[in-house]
mmCIF file of C-alpha atoms and ligand atoms in Angstrom:
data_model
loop_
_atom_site.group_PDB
_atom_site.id
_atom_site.type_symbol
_atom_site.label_atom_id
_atom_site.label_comp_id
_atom_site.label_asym_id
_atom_site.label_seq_id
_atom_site.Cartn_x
_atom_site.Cartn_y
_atom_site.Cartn_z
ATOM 1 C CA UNK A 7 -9.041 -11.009 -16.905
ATOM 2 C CA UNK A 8 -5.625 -12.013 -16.199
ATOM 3 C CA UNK A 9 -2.578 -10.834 -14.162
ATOM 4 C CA UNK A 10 0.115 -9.045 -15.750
ATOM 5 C CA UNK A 11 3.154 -10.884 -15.833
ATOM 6 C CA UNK A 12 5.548 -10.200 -12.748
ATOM 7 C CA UNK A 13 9.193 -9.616 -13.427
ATOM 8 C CA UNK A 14 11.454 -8.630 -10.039
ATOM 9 C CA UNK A 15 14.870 -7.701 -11.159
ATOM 10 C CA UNK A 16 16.344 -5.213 -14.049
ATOM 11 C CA UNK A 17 17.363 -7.885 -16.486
ATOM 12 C CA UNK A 18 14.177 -9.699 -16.753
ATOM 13 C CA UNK A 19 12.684 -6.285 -16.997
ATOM 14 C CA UNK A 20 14.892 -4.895 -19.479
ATOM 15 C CA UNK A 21 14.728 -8.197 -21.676
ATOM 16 C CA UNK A 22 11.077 -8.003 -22.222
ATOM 17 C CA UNK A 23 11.207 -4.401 -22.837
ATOM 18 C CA UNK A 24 13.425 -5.123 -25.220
ATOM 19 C CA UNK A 25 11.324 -7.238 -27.155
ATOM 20 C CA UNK A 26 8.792 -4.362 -27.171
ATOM 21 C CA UNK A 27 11.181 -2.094 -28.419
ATOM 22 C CA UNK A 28 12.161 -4.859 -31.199
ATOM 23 C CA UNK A 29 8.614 -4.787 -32.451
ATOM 24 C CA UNK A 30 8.358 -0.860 -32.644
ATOM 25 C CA UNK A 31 6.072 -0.218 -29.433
ATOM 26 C CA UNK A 32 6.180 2.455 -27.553
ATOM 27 C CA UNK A 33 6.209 1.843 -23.550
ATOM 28 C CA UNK A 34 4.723 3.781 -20.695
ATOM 29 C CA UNK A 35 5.290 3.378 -17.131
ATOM 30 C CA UNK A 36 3.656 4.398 -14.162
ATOM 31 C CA UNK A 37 5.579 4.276 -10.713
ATOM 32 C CA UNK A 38 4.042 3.035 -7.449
ATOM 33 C CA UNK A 39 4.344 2.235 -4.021
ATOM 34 C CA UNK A 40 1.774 -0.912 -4.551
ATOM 35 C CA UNK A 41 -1.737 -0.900 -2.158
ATOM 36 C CA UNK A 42 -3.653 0.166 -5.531
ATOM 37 C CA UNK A 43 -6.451 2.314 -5.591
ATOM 38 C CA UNK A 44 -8.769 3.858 -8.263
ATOM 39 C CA UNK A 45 -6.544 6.865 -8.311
ATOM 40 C CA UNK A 46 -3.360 4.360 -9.851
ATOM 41 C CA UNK A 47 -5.503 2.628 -12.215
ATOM 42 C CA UNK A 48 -6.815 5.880 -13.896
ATOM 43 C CA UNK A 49 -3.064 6.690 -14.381
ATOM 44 C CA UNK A 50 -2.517 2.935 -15.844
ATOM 45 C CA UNK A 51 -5.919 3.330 -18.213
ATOM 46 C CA UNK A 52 -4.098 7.147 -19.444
ATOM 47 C CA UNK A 53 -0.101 5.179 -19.804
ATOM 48 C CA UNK A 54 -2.137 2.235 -22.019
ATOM 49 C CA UNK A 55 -3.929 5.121 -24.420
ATOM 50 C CA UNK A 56 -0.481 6.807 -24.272
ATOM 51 C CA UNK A 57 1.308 3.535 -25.435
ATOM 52 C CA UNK A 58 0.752 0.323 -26.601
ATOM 53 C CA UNK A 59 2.767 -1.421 -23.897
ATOM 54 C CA UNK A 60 2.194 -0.094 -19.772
ATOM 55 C CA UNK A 61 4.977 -1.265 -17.181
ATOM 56 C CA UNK A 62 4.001 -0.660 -13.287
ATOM 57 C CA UNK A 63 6.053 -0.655 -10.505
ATOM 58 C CA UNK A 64 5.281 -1.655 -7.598
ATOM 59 C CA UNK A 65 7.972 -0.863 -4.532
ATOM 60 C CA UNK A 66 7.766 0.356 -1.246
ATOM 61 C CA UNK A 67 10.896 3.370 -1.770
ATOM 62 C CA UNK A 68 12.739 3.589 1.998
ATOM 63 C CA UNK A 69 14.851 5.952 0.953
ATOM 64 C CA UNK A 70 11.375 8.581 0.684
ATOM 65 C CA UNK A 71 10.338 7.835 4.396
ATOM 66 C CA UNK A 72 12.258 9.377 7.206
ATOM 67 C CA UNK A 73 12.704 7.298 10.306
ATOM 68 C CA UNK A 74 9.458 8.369 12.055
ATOM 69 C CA UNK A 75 7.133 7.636 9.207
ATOM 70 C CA UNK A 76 5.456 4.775 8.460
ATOM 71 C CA UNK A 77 7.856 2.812 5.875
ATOM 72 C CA UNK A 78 7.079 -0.207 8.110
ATOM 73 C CA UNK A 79 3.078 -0.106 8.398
ATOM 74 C CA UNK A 80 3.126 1.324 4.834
ATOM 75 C CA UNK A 81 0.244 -1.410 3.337
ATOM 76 C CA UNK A 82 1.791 -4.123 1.315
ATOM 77 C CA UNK A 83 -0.583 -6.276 -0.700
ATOM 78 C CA UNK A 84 0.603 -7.786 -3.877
ATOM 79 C CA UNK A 85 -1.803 -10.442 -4.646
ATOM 80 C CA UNK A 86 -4.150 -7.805 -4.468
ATOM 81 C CA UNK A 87 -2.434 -5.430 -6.581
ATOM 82 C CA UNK A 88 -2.045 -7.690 -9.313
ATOM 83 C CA UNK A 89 -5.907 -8.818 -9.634
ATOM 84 C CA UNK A 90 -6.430 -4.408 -9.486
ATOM 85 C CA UNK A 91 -3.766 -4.647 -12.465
ATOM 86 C CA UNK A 92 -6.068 -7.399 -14.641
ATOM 87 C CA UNK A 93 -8.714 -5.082 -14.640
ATOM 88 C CA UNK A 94 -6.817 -2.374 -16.158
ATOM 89 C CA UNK A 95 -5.358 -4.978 -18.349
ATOM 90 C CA UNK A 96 -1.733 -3.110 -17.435
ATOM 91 C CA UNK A 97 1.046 -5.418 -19.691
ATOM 92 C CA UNK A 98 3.924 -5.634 -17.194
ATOM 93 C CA UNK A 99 4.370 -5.272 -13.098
ATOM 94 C CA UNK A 100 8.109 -4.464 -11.714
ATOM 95 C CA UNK A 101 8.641 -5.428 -8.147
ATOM 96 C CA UNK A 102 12.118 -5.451 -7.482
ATOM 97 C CA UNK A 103 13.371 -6.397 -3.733
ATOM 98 C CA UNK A 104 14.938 -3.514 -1.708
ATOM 99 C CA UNK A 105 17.951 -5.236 -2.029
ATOM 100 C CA UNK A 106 17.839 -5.695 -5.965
ATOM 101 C CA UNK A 107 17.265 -1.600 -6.149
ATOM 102 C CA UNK A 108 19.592 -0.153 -3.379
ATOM 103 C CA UNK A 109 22.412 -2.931 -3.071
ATOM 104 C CA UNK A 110 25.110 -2.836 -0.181
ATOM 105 C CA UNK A 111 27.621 -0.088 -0.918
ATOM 106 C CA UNK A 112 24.447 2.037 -3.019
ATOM 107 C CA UNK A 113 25.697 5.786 -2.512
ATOM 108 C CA UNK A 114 24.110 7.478 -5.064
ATOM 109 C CA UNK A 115 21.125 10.593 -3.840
ATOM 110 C CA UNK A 116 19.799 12.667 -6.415
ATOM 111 C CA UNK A 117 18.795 16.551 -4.961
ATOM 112 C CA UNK A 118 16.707 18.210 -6.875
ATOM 113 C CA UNK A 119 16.398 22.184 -6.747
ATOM 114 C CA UNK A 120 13.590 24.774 -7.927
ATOM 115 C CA UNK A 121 10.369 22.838 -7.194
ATOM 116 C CA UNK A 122 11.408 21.001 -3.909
ATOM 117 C CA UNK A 123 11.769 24.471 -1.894
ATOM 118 C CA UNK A 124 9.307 24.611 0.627
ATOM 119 C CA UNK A 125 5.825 22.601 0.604
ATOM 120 C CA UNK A 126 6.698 18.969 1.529
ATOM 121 C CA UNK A 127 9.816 19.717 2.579
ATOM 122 C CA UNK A 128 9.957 22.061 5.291
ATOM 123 C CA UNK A 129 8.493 18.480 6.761
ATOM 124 C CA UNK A 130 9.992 16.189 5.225
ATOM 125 C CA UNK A 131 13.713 16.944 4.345
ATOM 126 C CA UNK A 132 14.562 14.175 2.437
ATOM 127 C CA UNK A 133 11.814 12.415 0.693
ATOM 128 C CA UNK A 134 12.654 14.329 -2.753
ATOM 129 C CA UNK A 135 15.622 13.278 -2.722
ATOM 130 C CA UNK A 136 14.265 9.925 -2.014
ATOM 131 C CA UNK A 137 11.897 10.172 -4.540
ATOM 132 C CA UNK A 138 13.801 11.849 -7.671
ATOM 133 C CA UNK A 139 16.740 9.102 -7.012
ATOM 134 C CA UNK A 140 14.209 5.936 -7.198
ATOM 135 C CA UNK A 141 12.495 7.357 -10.004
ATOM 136 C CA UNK A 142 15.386 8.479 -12.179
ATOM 137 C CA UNK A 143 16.579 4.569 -11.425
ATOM 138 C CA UNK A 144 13.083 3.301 -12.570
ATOM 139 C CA UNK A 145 13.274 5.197 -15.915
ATOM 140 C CA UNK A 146 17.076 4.527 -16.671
ATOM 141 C CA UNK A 147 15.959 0.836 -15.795
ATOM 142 C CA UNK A 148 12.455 0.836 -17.756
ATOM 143 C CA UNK A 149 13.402 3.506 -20.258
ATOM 144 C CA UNK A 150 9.713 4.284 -20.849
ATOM 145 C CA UNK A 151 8.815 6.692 -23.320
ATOM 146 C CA UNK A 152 6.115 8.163 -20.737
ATOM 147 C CA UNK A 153 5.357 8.431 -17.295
ATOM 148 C CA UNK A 154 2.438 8.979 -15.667
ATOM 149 C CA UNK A 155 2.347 10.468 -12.169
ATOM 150 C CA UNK A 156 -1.023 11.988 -10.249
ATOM 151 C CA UNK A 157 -1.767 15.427 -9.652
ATOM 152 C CA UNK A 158 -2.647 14.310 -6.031
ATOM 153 C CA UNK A 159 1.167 14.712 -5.238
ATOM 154 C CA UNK A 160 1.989 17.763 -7.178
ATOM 155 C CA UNK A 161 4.950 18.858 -5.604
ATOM 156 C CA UNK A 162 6.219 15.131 -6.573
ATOM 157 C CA UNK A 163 5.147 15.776 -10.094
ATOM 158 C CA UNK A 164 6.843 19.244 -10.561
ATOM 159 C CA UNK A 165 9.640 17.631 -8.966
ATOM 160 C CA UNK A 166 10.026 14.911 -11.475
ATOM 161 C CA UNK A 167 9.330 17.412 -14.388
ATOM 162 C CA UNK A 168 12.627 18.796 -13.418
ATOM 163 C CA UNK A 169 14.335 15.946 -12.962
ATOM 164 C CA UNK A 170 13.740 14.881 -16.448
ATOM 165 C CA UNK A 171 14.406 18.336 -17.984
ATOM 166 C CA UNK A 172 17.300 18.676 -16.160
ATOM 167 C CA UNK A 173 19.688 15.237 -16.460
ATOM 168 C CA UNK A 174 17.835 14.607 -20.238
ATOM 169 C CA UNK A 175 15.986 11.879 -19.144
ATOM 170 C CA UNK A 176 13.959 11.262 -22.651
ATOM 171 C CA UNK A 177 10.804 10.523 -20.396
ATOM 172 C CA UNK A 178 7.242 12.102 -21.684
ATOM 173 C CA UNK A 179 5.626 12.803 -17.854
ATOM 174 C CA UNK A 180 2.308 13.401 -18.141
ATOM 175 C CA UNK A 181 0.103 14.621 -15.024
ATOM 176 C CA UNK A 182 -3.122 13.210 -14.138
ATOM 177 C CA UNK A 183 -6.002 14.559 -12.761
ATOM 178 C CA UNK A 184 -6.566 13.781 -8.789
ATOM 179 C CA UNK A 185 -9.312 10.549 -8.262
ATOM 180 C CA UNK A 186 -11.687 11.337 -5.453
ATOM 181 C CA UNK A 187 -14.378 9.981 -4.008
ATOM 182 C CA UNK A 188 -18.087 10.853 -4.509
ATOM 183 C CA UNK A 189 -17.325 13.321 -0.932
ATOM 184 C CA UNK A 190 -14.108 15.127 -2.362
ATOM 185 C CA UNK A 191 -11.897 13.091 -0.876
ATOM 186 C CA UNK A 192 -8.383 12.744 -3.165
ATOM 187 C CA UNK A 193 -7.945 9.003 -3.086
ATOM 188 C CA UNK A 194 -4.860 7.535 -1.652
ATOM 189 C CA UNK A 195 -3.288 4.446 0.238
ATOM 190 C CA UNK A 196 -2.804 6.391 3.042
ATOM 191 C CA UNK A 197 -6.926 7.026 3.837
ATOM 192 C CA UNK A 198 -6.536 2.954 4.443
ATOM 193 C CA UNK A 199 -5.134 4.542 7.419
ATOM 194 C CA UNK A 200 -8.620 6.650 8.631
ATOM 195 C CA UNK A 201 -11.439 5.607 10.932
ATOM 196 C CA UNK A 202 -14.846 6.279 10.292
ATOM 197 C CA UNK A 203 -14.703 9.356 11.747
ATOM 198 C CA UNK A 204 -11.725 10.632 10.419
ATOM 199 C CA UNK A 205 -13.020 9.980 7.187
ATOM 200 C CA UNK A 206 -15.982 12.520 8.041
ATOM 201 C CA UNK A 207 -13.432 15.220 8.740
ATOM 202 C CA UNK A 208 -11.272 14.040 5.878
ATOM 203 C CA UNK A 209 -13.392 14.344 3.641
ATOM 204 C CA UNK A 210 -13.952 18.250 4.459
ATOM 205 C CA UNK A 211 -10.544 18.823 3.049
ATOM 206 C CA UNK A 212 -10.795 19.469 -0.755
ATOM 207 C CA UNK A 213 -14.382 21.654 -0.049
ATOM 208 C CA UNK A 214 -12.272 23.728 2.427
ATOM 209 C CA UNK A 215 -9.463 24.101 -0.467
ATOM 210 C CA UNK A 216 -11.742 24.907 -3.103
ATOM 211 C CA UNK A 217 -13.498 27.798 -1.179
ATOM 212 C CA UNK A 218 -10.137 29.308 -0.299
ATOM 213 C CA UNK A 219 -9.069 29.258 -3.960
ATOM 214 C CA UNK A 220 -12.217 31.200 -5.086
ATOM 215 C CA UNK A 221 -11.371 33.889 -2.990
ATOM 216 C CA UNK A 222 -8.159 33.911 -3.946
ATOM 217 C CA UNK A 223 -9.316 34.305 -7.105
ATOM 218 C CA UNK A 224 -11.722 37.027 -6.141
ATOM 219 C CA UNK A 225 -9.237 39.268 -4.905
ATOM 220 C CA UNK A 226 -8.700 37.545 -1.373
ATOM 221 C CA UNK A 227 -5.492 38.059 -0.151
ATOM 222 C CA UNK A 228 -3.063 34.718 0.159
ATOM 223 C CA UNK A 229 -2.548 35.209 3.643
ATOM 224 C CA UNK A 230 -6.013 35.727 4.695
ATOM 225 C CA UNK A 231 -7.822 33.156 2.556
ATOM 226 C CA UNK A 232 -4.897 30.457 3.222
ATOM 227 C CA UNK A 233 -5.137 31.831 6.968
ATOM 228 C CA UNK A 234 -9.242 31.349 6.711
ATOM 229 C CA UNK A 235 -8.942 27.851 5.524
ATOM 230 C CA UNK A 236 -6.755 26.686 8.390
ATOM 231 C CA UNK A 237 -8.846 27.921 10.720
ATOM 232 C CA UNK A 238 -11.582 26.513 8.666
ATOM 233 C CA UNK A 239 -9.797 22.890 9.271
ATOM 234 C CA UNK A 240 -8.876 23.152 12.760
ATOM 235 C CA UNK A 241 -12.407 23.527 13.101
ATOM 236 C CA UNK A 242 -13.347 20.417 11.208
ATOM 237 C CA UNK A 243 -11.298 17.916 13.059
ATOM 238 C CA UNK A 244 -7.901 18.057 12.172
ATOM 239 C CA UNK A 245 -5.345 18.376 14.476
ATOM 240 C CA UNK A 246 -2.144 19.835 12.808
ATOM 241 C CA UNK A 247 -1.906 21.820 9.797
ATOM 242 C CA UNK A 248 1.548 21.824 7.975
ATOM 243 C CA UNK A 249 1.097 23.839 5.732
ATOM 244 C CA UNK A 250 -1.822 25.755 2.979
ATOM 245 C CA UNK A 251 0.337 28.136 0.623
ATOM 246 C CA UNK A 252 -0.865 28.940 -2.933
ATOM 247 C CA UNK A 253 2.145 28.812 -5.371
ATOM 248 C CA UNK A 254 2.548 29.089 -9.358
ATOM 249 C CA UNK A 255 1.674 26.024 -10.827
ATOM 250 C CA UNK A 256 4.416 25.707 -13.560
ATOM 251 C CA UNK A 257 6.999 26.615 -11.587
ATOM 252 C CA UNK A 258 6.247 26.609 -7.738
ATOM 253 C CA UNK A 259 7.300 29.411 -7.422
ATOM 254 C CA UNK A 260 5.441 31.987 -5.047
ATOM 255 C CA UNK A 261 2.336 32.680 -6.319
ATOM 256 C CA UNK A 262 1.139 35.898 -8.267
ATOM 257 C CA UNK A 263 -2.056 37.033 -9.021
ATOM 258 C CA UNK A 264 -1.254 37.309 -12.449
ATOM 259 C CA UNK A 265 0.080 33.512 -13.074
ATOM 260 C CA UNK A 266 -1.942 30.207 -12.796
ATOM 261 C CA UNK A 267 -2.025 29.269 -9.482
ATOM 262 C CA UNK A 268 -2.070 25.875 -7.156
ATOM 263 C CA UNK A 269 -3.049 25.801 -3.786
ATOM 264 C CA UNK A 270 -1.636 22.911 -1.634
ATOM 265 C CA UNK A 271 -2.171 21.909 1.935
ATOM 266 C CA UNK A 272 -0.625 19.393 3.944
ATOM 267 C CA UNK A 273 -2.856 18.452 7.793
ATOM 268 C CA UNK A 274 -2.937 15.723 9.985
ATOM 269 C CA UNK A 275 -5.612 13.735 11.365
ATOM 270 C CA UNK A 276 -4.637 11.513 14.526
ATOM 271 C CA UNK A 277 -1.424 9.915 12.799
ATOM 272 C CA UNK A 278 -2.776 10.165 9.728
ATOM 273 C CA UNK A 279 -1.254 13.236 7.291
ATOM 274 C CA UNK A 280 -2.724 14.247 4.339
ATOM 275 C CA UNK A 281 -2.341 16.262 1.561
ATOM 276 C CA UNK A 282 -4.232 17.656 -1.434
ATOM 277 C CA UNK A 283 -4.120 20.246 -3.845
ATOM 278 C CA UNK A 284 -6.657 22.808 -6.008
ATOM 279 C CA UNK A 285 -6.224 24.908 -8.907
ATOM 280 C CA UNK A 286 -6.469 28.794 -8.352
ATOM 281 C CA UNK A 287 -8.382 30.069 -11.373
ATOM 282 C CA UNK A 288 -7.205 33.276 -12.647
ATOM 283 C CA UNK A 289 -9.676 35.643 -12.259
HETATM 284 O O1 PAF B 234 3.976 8.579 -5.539
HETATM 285 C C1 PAF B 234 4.507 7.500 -5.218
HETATM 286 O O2 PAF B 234 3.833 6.476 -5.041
HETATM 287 C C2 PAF B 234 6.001 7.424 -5.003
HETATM 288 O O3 PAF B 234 6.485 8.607 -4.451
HETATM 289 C C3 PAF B 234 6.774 7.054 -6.282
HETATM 290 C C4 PAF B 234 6.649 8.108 -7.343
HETATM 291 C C5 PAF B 234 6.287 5.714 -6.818
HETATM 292 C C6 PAF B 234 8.278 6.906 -5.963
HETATM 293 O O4 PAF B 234 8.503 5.925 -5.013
#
């Protein structure tokens, strides 16, 4: 198994892209922050039966982390990433320098509407902004013909949706089911973060979800199931709940009985914050 090959700035990448494009492949890319896990190489193995050729990035985005989070202890481990990215045999890995994407005078943000109300960012004000403006960058710079994003950030996914359908971006985005482990948990660089015992309680999260979502679907109302499951979370170790809201799933919009439904929680454990998300079946 080998490494993909490594390019770092936007004309190597471009060039070789090109020479896809020259022999009539199609390309599919899937953004990341790097520190790998199952969950990004089951979104690599669905870009490479998308396309024939599969681009990854791999930075670390500053502009999505507020000054208080963890940009700096964010885990970085390239070597590591790039054996992870032989085994899904992924063709190409993009990991431009901070200075190569966001140069000095850079003055460009990207605010997205709709889908970024609420959720994520009562909490964190500007990391959609962060996020739609690297990723509209990565696609004007790859020019995939899909992306690939996980369900385990929906928000982030119905964000970029809009993006794309909103500025044209000609960008196929294709959501992918949440990894977890064999507990529940939704798999994600940050659990690198989680002691033993945190992991117990973390790992109470998605069970806690689910059973708030079937009574939802049952006839619950919102704000007693949603109001039942934080309670229900408190109780099993975590210290801070941001939020657990149920909201249309297309759309984000407040949720209806009558529409599909998503329910999405954000909690902390120690300084540890997750998130995850469930679908609400319709009754
Ligand atoms: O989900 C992530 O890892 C990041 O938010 C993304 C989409 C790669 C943008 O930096």
């Amino acid at each position: 198994m080998s490494r993909p090959d490594v390019v770092d700035n936007v004309a190597a990448l471009r060039a070789r892209i090109q020479d896809w494009r020259r022999d009539g492949l199609r390309v599919a890319m899937v953004p990341t922050m790097g520190a790998l896990h199952e969950g990004h190489l089951s979104l690599i193995r669905i870009a490479r039966e998308k396309a024939q050729r599969s681009v990854v990035s791999i930075f670390v985005n500053p502009t999505q982390f507020a000054p208080s989070e963890d940009l700096d202890k964010y885990p970085r481990q390239l070597a590591r990433d790039l054996d992870m990215l032989a085994t899904v045999k992924a063709d190409l890995a993009f990991t431009p320098t901070v200075g190569a994407m966001y140069p000095a005078g850079f003055a460009t943000k990207i605010s997205v509407g709709g889908p970024t109300a609420g959720l994520e960012s009562d909490f964190r004000p500007t990391f959609f902004e962060g996020v739609a403006t690297v990723v509209a960058k990565l696609f004007l710079q790859a020019t995939p013909d899909y992306a690939v994003f996980g369900e385990k950030d929906y928000q982030q996914l119905c964000v970029v949706r809009q993006l794309c359908c909103d500025l044209d971006l000609p960008v196929g985005i294709i959501g992918a089911p949440t990894i977890r482990d064999a507990h529940g948990l939704a798999m994600s660089s940050r659990n690198a973060y989680l002691g033993e015992a945190e992991l117990a309680v973390a790992r109470q999260l998605n069970a806690i979800l689910r059973k708030a979502a079937a009574a939802m679907s049952t006839g619950a109302p919102q704000d007693d199931a949603t109001g039942e499951a934080s309670r229900a979370l408190i109780a099993a170790g975590f210290q801070k709940i941001d939020y657990v809201e149920a909201r249309e799933s297309l759309t984000l919009a407040p949720w209806r009985r009558d529409r599909a439904g998503r329910l999405l929680a954000a909690a902390w454990l120690g300084k540890t914050r997750l998130i995850d998300n469930v679908d609400v079946p319709t009754a």
